[in-house]
Coordinates of C-alpha atoms in Angstrom, one line a residue:
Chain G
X1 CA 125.3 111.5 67.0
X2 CA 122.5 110.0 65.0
X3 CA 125.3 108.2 62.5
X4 CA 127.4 107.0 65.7
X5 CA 124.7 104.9 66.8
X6 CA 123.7 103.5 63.7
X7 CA 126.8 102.1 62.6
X8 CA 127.5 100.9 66.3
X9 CA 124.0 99.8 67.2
X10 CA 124.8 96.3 66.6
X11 CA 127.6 95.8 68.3
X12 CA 126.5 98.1 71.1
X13 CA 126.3 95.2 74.3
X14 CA 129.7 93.5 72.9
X15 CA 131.5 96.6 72.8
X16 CA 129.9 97.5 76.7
X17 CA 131.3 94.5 78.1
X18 CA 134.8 94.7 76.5
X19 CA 135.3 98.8 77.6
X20 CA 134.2 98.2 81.2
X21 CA 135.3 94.6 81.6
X22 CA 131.6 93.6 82.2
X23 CA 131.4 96.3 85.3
X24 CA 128.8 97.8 83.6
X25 CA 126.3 95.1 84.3
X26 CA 126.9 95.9 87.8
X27 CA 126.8 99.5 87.4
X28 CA 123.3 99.0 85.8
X29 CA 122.7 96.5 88.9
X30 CA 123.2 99.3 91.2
X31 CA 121.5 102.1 89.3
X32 CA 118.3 99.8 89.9
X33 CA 118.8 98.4 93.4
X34 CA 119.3 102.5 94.0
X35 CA 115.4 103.0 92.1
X36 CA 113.8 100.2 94.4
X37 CA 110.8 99.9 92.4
X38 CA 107.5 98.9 93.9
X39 CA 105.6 97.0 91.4
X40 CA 103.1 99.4 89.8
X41 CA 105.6 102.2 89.2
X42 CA 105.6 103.5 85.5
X43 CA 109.2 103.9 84.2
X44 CA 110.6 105.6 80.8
X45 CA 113.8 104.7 80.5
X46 CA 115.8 107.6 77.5
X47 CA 118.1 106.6 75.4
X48 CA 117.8 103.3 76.7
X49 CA 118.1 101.6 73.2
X50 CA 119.3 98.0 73.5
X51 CA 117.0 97.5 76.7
X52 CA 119.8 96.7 79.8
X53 CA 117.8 99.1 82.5
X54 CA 114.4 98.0 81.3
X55 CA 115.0 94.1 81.4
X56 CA 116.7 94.8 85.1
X57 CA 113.3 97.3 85.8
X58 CA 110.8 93.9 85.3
X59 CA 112.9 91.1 86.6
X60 CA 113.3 93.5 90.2
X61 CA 109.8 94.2 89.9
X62 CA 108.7 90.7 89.3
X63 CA 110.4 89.6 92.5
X64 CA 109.4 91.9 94.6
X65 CA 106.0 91.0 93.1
X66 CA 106.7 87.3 93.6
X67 CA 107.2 88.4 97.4
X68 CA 104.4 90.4 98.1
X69 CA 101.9 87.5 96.7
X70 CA 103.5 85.1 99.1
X71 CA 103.1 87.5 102.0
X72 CA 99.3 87.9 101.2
X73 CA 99.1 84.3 101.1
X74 CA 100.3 83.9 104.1
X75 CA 97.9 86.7 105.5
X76 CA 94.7 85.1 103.7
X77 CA 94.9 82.2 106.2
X78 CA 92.0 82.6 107.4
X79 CA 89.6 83.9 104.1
X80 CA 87.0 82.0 102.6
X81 CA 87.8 80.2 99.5
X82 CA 85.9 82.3 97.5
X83 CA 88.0 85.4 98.3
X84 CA 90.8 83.4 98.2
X85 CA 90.4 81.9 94.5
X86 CA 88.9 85.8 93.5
X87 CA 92.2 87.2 94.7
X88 CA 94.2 84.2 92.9
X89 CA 93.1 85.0 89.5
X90 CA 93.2 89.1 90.0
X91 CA 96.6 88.2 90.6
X92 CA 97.6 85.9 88.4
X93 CA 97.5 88.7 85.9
X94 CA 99.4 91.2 86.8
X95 CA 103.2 89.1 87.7
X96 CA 104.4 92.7 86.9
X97 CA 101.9 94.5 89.6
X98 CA 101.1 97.1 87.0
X99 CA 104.4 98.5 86.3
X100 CA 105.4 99.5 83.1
X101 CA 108.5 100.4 81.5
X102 CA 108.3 103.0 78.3
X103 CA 111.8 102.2 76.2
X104 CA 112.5 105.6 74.5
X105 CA 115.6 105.9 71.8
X106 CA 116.3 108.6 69.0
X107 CA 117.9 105.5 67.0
X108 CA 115.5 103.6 65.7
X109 CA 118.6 100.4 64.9
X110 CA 118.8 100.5 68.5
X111 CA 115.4 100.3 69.2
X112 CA 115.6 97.1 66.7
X113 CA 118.0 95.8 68.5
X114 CA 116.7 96.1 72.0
X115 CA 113.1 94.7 70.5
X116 CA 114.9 91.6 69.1
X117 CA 116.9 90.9 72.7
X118 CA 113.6 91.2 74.3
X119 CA 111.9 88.7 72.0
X120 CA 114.9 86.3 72.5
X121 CA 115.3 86.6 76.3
X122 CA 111.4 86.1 76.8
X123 CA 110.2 89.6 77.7
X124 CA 106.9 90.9 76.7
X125 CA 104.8 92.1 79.6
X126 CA 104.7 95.8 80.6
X127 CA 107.5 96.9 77.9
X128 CA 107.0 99.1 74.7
X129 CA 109.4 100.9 72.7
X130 CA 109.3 104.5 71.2
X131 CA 110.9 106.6 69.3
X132 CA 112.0 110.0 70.5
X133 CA 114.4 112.9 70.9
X134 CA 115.3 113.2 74.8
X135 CA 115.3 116.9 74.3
X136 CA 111.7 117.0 72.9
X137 CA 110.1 113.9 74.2
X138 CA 106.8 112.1 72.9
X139 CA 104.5 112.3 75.8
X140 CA 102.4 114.3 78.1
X141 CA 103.2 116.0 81.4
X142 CA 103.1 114.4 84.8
X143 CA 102.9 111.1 83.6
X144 CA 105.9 108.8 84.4
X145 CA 107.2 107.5 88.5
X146 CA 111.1 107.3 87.5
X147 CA 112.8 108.6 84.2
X148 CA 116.3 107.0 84.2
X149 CA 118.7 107.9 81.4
X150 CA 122.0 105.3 81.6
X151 CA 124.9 106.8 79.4
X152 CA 122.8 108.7 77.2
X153 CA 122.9 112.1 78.4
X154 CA 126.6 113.2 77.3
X155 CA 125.5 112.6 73.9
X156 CA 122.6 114.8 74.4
X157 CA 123.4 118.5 72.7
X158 CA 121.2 120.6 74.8
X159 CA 121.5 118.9 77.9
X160 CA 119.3 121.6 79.8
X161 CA 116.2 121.1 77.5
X162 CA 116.6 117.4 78.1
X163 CA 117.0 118.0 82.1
X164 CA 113.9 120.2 81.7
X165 CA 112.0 117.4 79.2
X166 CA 112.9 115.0 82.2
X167 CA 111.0 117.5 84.5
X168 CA 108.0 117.4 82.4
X169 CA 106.9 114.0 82.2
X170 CA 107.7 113.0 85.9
X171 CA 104.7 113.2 88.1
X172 CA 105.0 115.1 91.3
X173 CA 107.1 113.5 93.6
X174 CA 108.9 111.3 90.9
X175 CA 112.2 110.7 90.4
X176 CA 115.0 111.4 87.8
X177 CA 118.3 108.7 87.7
X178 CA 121.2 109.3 85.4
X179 CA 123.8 107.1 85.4
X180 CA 126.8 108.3 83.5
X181 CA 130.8 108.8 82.6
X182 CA 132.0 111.2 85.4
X183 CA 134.6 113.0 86.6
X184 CA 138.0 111.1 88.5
X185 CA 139.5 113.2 91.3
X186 CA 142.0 110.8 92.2
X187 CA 145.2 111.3 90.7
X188 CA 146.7 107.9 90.1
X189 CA 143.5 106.3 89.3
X190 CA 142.9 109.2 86.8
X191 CA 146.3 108.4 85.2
X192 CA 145.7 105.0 84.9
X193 CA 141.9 105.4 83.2
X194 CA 143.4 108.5 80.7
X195 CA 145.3 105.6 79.7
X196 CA 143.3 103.0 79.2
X197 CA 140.3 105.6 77.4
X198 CA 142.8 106.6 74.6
X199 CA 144.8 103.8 73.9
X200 CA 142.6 100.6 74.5
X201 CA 139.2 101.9 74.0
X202 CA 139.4 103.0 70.4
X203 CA 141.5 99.9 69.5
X204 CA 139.0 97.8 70.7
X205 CA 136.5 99.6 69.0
X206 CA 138.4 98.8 65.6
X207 CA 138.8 94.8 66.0
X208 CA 135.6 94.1 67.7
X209 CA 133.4 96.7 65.7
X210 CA 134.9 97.8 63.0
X211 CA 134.5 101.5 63.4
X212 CA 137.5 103.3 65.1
X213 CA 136.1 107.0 64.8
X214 CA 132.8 106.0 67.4
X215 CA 134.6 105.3 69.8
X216 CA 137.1 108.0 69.6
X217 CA 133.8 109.9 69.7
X218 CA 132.8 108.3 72.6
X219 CA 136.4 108.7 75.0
X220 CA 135.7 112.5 73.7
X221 CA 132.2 113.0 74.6
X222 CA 132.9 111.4 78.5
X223 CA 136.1 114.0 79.2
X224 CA 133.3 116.8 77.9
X225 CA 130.7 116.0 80.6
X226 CA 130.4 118.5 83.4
X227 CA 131.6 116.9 86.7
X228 CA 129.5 115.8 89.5
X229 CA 129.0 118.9 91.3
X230 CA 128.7 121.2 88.0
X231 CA 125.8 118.1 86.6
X232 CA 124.2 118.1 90.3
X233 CA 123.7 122.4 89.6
X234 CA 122.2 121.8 86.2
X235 CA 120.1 119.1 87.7
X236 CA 118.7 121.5 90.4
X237 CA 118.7 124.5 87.7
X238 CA 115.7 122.4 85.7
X239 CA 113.7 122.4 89.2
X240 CA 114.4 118.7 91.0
X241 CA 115.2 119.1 94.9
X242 CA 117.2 116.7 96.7
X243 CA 119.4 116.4 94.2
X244 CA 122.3 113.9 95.2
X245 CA 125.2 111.7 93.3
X246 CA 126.8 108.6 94.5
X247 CA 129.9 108.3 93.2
X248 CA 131.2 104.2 91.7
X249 CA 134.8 103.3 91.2
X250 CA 136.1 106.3 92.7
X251 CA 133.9 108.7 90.0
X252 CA 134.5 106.4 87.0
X253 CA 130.7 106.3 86.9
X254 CA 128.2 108.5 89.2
X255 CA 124.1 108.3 89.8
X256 CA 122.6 111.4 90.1
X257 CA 119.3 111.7 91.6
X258 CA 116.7 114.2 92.1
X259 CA 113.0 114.6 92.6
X260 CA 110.2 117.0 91.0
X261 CA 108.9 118.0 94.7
Chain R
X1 CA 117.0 126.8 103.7
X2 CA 118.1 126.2 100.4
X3 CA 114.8 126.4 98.7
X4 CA 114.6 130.2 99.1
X5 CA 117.6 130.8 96.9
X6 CA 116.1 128.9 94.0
X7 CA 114.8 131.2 91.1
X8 CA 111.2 132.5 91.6
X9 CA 109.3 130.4 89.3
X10 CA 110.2 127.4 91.4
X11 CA 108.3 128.5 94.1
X12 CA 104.9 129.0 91.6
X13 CA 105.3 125.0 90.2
X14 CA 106.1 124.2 93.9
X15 CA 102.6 125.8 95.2
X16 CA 100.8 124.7 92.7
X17 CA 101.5 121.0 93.7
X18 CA 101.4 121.7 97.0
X19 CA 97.8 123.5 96.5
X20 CA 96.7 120.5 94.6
X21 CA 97.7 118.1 97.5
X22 CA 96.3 120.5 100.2
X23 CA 93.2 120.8 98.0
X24 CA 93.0 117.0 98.5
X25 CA 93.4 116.8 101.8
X26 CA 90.2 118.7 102.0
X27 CA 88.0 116.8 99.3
X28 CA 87.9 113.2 98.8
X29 CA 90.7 111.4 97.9
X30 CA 89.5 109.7 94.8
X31 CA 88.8 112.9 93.3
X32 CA 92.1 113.4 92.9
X33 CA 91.8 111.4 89.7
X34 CA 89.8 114.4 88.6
X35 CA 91.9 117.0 88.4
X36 CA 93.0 117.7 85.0
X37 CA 97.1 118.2 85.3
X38 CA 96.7 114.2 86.5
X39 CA 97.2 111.9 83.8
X40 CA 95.5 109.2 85.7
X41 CA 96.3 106.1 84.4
X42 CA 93.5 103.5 85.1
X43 CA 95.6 101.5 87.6
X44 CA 96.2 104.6 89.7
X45 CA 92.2 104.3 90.4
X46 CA 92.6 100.7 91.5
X47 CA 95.2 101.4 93.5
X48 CA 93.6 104.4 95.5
X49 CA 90.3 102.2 96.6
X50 CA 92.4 101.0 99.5
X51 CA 92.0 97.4 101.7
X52 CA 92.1 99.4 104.7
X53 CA 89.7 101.3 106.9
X54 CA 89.2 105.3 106.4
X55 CA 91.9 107.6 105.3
X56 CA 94.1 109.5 107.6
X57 CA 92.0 112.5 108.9
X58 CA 94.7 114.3 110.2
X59 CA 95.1 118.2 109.4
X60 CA 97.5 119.9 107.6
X61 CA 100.0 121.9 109.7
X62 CA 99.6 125.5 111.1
X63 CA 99.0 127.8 108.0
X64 CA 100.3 125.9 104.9
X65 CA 97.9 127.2 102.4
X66 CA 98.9 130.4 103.7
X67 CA 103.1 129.9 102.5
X68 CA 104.0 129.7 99.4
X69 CA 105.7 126.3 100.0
X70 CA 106.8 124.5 102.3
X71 CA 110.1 122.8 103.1
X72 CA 111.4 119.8 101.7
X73 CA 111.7 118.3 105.5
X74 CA 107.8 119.2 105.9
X75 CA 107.0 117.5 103.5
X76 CA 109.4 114.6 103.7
X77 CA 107.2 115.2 107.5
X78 CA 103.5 114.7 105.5
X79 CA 104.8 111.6 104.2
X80 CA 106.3 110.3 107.1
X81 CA 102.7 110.9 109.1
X82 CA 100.5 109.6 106.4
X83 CA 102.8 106.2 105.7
X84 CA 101.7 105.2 109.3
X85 CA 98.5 104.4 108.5
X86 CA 100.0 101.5 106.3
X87 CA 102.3 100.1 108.5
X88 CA 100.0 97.3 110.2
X89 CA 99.9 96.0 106.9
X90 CA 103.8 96.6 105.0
X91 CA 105.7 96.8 108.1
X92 CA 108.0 99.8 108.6
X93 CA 108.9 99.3 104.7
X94 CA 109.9 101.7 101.9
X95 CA 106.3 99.7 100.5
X96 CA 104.3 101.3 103.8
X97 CA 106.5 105.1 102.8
X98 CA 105.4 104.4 99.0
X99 CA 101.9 103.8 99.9
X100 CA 102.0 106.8 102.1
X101 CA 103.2 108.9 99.1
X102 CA 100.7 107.8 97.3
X103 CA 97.4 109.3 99.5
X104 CA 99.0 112.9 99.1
X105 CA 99.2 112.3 95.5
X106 CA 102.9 111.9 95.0
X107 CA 104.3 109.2 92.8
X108 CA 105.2 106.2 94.7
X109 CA 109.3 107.2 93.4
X110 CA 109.0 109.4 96.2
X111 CA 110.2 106.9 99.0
X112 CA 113.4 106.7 97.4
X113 CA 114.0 110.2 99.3
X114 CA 113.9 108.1 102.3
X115 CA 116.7 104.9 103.4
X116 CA 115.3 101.7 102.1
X117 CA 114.8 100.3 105.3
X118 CA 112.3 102.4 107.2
X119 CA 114.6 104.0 109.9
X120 CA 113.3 107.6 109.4
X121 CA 109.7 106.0 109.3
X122 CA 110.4 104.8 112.3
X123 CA 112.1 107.4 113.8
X124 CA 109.7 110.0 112.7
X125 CA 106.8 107.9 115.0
X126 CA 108.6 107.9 117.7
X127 CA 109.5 111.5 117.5
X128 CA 105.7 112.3 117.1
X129 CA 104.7 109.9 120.0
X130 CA 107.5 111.8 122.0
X131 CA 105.8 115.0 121.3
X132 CA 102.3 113.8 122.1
X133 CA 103.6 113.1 125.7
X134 CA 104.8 115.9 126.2
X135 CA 101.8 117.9 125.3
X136 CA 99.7 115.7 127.9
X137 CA 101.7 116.1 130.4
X138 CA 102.1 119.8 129.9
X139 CA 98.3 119.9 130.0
X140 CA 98.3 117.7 133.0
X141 CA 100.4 120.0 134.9
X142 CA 99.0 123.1 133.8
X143 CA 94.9 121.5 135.4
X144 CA 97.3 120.8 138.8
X145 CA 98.3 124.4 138.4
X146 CA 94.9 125.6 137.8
X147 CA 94.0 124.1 141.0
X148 CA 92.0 121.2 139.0
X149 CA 93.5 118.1 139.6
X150 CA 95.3 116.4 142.6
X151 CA 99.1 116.6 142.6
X152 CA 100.0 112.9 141.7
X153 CA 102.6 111.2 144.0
X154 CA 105.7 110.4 142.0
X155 CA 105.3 107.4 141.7
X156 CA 101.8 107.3 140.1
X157 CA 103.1 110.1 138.0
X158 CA 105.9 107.6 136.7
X159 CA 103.4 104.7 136.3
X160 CA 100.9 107.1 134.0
X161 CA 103.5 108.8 131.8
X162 CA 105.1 105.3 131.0
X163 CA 101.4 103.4 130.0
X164 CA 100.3 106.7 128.2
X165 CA 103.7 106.8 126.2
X166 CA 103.3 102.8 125.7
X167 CA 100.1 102.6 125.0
X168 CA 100.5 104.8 122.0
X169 CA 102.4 101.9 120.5
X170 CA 99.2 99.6 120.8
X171 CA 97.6 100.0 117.2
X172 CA 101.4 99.3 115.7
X173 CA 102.4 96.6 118.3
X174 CA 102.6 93.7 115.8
X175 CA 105.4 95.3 113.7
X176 CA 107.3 96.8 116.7
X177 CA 109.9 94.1 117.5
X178 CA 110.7 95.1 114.0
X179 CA 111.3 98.1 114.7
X180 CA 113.1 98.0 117.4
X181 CA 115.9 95.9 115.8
X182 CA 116.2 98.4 112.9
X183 CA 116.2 101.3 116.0
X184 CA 119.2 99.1 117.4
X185 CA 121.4 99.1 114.1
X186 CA 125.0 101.3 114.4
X187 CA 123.7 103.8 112.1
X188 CA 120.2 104.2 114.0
X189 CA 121.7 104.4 117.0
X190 CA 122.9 108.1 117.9
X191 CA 119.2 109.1 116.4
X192 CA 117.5 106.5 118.8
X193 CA 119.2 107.0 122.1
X194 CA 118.8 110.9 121.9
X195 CA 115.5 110.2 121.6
X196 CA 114.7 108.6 124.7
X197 CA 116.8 110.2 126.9
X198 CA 114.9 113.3 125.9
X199 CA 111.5 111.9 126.6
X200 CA 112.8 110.2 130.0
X201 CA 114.2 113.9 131.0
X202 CA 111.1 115.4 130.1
X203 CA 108.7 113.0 132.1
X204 CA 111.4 113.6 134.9
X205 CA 110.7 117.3 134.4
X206 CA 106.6 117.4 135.0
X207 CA 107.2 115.0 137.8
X208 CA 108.8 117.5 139.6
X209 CA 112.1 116.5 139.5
X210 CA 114.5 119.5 140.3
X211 CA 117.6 117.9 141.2
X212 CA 120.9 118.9 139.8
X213 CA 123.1 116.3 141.9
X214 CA 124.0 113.3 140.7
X215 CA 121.1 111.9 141.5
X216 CA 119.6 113.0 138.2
X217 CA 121.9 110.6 136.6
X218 CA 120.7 107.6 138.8
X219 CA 117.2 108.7 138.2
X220 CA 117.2 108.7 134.8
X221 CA 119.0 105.7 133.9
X222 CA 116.2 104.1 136.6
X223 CA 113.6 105.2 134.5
X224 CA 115.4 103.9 131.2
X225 CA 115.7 100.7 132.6
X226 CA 111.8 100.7 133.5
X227 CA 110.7 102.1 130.4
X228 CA 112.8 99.6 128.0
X229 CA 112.1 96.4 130.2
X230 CA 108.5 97.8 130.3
X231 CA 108.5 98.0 126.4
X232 CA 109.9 94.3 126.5
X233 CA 107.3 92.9 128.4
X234 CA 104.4 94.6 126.4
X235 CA 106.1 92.8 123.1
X236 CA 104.8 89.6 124.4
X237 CA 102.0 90.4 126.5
X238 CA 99.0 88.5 125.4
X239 CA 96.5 89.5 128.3
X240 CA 93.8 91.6 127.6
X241 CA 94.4 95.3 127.0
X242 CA 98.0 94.6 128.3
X243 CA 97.1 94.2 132.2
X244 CA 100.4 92.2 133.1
X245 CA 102.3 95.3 131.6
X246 CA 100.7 97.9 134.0
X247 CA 100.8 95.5 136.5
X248 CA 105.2 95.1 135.7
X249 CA 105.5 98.2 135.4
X250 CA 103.5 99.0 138.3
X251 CA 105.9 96.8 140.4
X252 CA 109.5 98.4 139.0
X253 CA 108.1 101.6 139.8
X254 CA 107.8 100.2 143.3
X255 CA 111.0 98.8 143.5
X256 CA 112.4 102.0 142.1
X257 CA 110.8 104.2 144.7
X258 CA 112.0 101.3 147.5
X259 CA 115.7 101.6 146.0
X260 CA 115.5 105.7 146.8
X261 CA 114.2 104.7 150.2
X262 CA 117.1 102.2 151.2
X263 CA 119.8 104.5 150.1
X264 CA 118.8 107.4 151.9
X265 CA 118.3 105.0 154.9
X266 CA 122.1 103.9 154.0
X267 CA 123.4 107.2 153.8
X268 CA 121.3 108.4 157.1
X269 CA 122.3 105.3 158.9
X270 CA 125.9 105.7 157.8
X271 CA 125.6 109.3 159.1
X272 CA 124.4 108.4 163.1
X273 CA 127.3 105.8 162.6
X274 CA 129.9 108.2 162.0
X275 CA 128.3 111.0 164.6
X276 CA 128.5 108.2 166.7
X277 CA 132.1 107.1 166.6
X278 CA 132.9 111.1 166.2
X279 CA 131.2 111.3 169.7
X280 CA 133.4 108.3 171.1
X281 CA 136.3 109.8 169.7
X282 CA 136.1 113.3 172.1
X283 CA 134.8 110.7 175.2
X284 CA 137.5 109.1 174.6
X285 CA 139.8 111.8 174.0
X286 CA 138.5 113.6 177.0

């Protein structure tokens, strides 16, 4: 697994937008409107390499931020302008609110890459970048609001441990997103992306990347993952409750959710 | 009903939050931060020193401590109760359900159990308010039962189960329109309406009401229609502790007693006109 991302670390975000046709953004979009973040919320993001869900994780929270200030303003009508200028500069330095996200890869050329996009789009606040095996992770228990993991997981060999890792670091009442490859129940549409996975995928993966046999790998590794209902099991096996999935494009892709109650 | 199944060590981690939370309740909430199995980040003490007046005293329910755990729904129910106390200032918001989260020492990720836009906030206060009437007038009938009190006239009854029920709105008033237009969207709607036709059936129920004609429709869509415009009116009432709403409501309740009056002078009146012709009929006839 290690060797797959290091020879397609590089070309990791062209590659995305090619398979999916750009969709993926939108899937990511989703995956975070779905989170809702309040500012303050501490997020580890696994296997999050090149940075998509943790760039999406600030700019939503720095909105929502950008709101809340402007509703206070308009509730501090009627303070003195002493309070008024104390509360302007105690806010002035946290645009992020406090939140945090912790970008955790087992590739460290992906966790190049991801810190270079981040220097070159502008992001700097609230983001830091370690490295880490999602089935043994770096930190300590109860410590994180929201672990999301977005297409990571099927390349995870003891997906159980990671599940159970996951459970670990979440603090009670936090909440576990994966976003990943899932399972198509509809015939025709599952014709139609059979298809498309072994002949145009691999292909593509030769003329844009170079490297035919990771993205063979990859088609492989997505008709391996357990379906929805057999993932949402495994989920509620490592202890979350509520455990749900939203299906998008038909089961294409599916969020699963749960929380350490 | 599912959490049973699980396999027994669940319900161990599950008490063991749940002890810590109901410890909390107990102690003082910033000593939360204390508690070793916490990794309290700085922030988290910033946060908990919060803007607003005292914590939410209310108990725990029944014998909690006692289970091993509790329900997901009770839980999802603790939340529910102690996001209320933010809701003058974040509106009936996943931010108000996050902050509520946050007092019984859950991450703030835990509002994402709940719809983004507050209905089951919303619709868990007005299923507790619901409740709370119902106990008062329960107790109310059982002092007239007792022999304590006076049996109330209908109409006053009427008058005093609508202000008590309305009055429990007071402290949230501000962000009630809002709440009512979330109440009134397609989804909301099957949840909302069951809800107030149970509460109108129970008021109905201690005043007395023992009809099973079809005058218990009529009577309870009249009551509706005095409780909703009631509700209206106290939106934009401005007068001090809400005098023009008792004093509207006081006046459809009057109207509403009037309206019984009328019809059953109708229908008595249409009665002695009938026995009259009838009788005209066998003059005649004879």
């Amino acid at each position: 697994v290690y060797q797959v991302f290091e020879s397609v670390a590089k070309k990791y975000d062209v590659m995305n937008d090619s398979m999916t046709l750009g969709i993926h953004r939108v899937w990511k979009d989703i995956l975070m409107h779905k989170m809702n973040p309040s500012p303050g919320t501490l997020l580890v993001d696994v296997a999050g390499g090149t940075g998509d869900i943790a760039f999406r994780f600030i700019n939503y929270v720095r909105s929502i931020r950008e709101r809340q200030l402007q509703r206070k303003l308009k509730y501090h009508q009627d303070l003195s302008w002493q309070e008024i200028s104390e509360s302007y500069q105690e806010d002035k330095s946290k645009s992020l609110g406090n939140s945090q996200v912790v970008v955790c890869d087992i590739n460290k050329e992906m966790l190049k890459v991801g810190k270079q996009k981040a220097q070159h789009l502008g992001y700097s606040e609230g983001l830091s970048w370690v490295l880490g095996n999602a089935e043994e992770l770096p930190f300590d228990d109860d410590k994180f609001d929201v672990y999301t993991i977005a297409f990571g997981i099927r390349n995870v060999t003891r997906i159980d441990l990671a599940l159970q890792e996951a459970y670990r670091v979440l603090k009670p009442g936090g909440r576990f997103l994966c976003l990943e490859f899932s399972h198509v129940s509809n015939p025709v549409l599952s014709r139609l992306y059979d298809l498309y996975s072994f002949q145009v995928i691999p292909v593509l993966g030769e003329v844009i990347a170079g490297d035919w046999k990771s993205y063979q790998y990859l088609v492989e590794s997505i008709r391996r993952f357990p379906p929805q209902e057999e993932f949402k099991a495994m989920i509620e096996d490592a202890g979350f409750l509520k455990v749900d999935f939203q299906n998008l494009n038909l089961g294409i892709v599916a969020i699963h959710s749960g929380f350490k109650l | 009903v599912r959490c049973q199944l699980s396999p027994p060590q669940r319900p161990l981690q599950a008490s063991a939050v749940l002890r810590r939370v109901s410890d909390e309740q107990k102690k003082e909430p910033l000593a939360s931060s204390s508690q070793q199995q916490f990794d309290s980040h700085p922030t988290d003490h910033q946060r908990e020193q919060e803007p607003q007046g005292p914590r939410p005293s209310y108990t725990g329910q029944g014998g909690q401590e006692s289970e091993d755990y509790e329900s997901e729904e009770q839980l999802q129910h603790r939340i529910l109760t102690a996001a209320l106390e933010f809701v003058p200032e974040h509106g009936w918001t996943a931010e108000a359900i996050a902050e509520g989260a946050k007092t019984l020492g859950l991450s703030v990720a835990a509002a994402g159990m709940f719809h983004s836009d507050g209905s089951e906030l919303i619709l868990h206060f007005v299923s507790q308010c619901n409740t709370k009437l119902s106990e008062l007038l329960e107790q109310e009938q059982k002092l007239v039962q007792l022999g304590e009190a006076e049996k109330k006239p209908t109409d006053q009854f009427l008058r005093d189960a609508v202000e008590a029920r309305l009055r429990m709105l007071i402290p949230y008033i501000e962000k009630w329109p809002q709440a009512l237009s979330i109440l009134l969207l397609p989804h909301n709607i099957p949840s909302s309406l069951n809800l107030l036709t149970s509460m109108i059936d129970d008021i109905w129920h201690y005043a007395g009401d023992q009809s099973t004609d079809f005058n218990w429709y009529t009577r309870r869509a009249v009551l509706t229609g005095i409780y909703n415009t009631t509700e209206l009116v106290m939106m934009q009432d401005s007068s001090p502790d809400f005098e023009e709403t008792w004093r509207f409501l006081e006046n459809r309740v009057a109207d509403a007693m009037n309206m019984g009056n009328t019809a059953n002078q109708v229908q008595s009146t249409g009665e002695a006109v009938v026995q009259g012709l009838m009788g005209a009929a066998v003059t005649v006839s004879n």
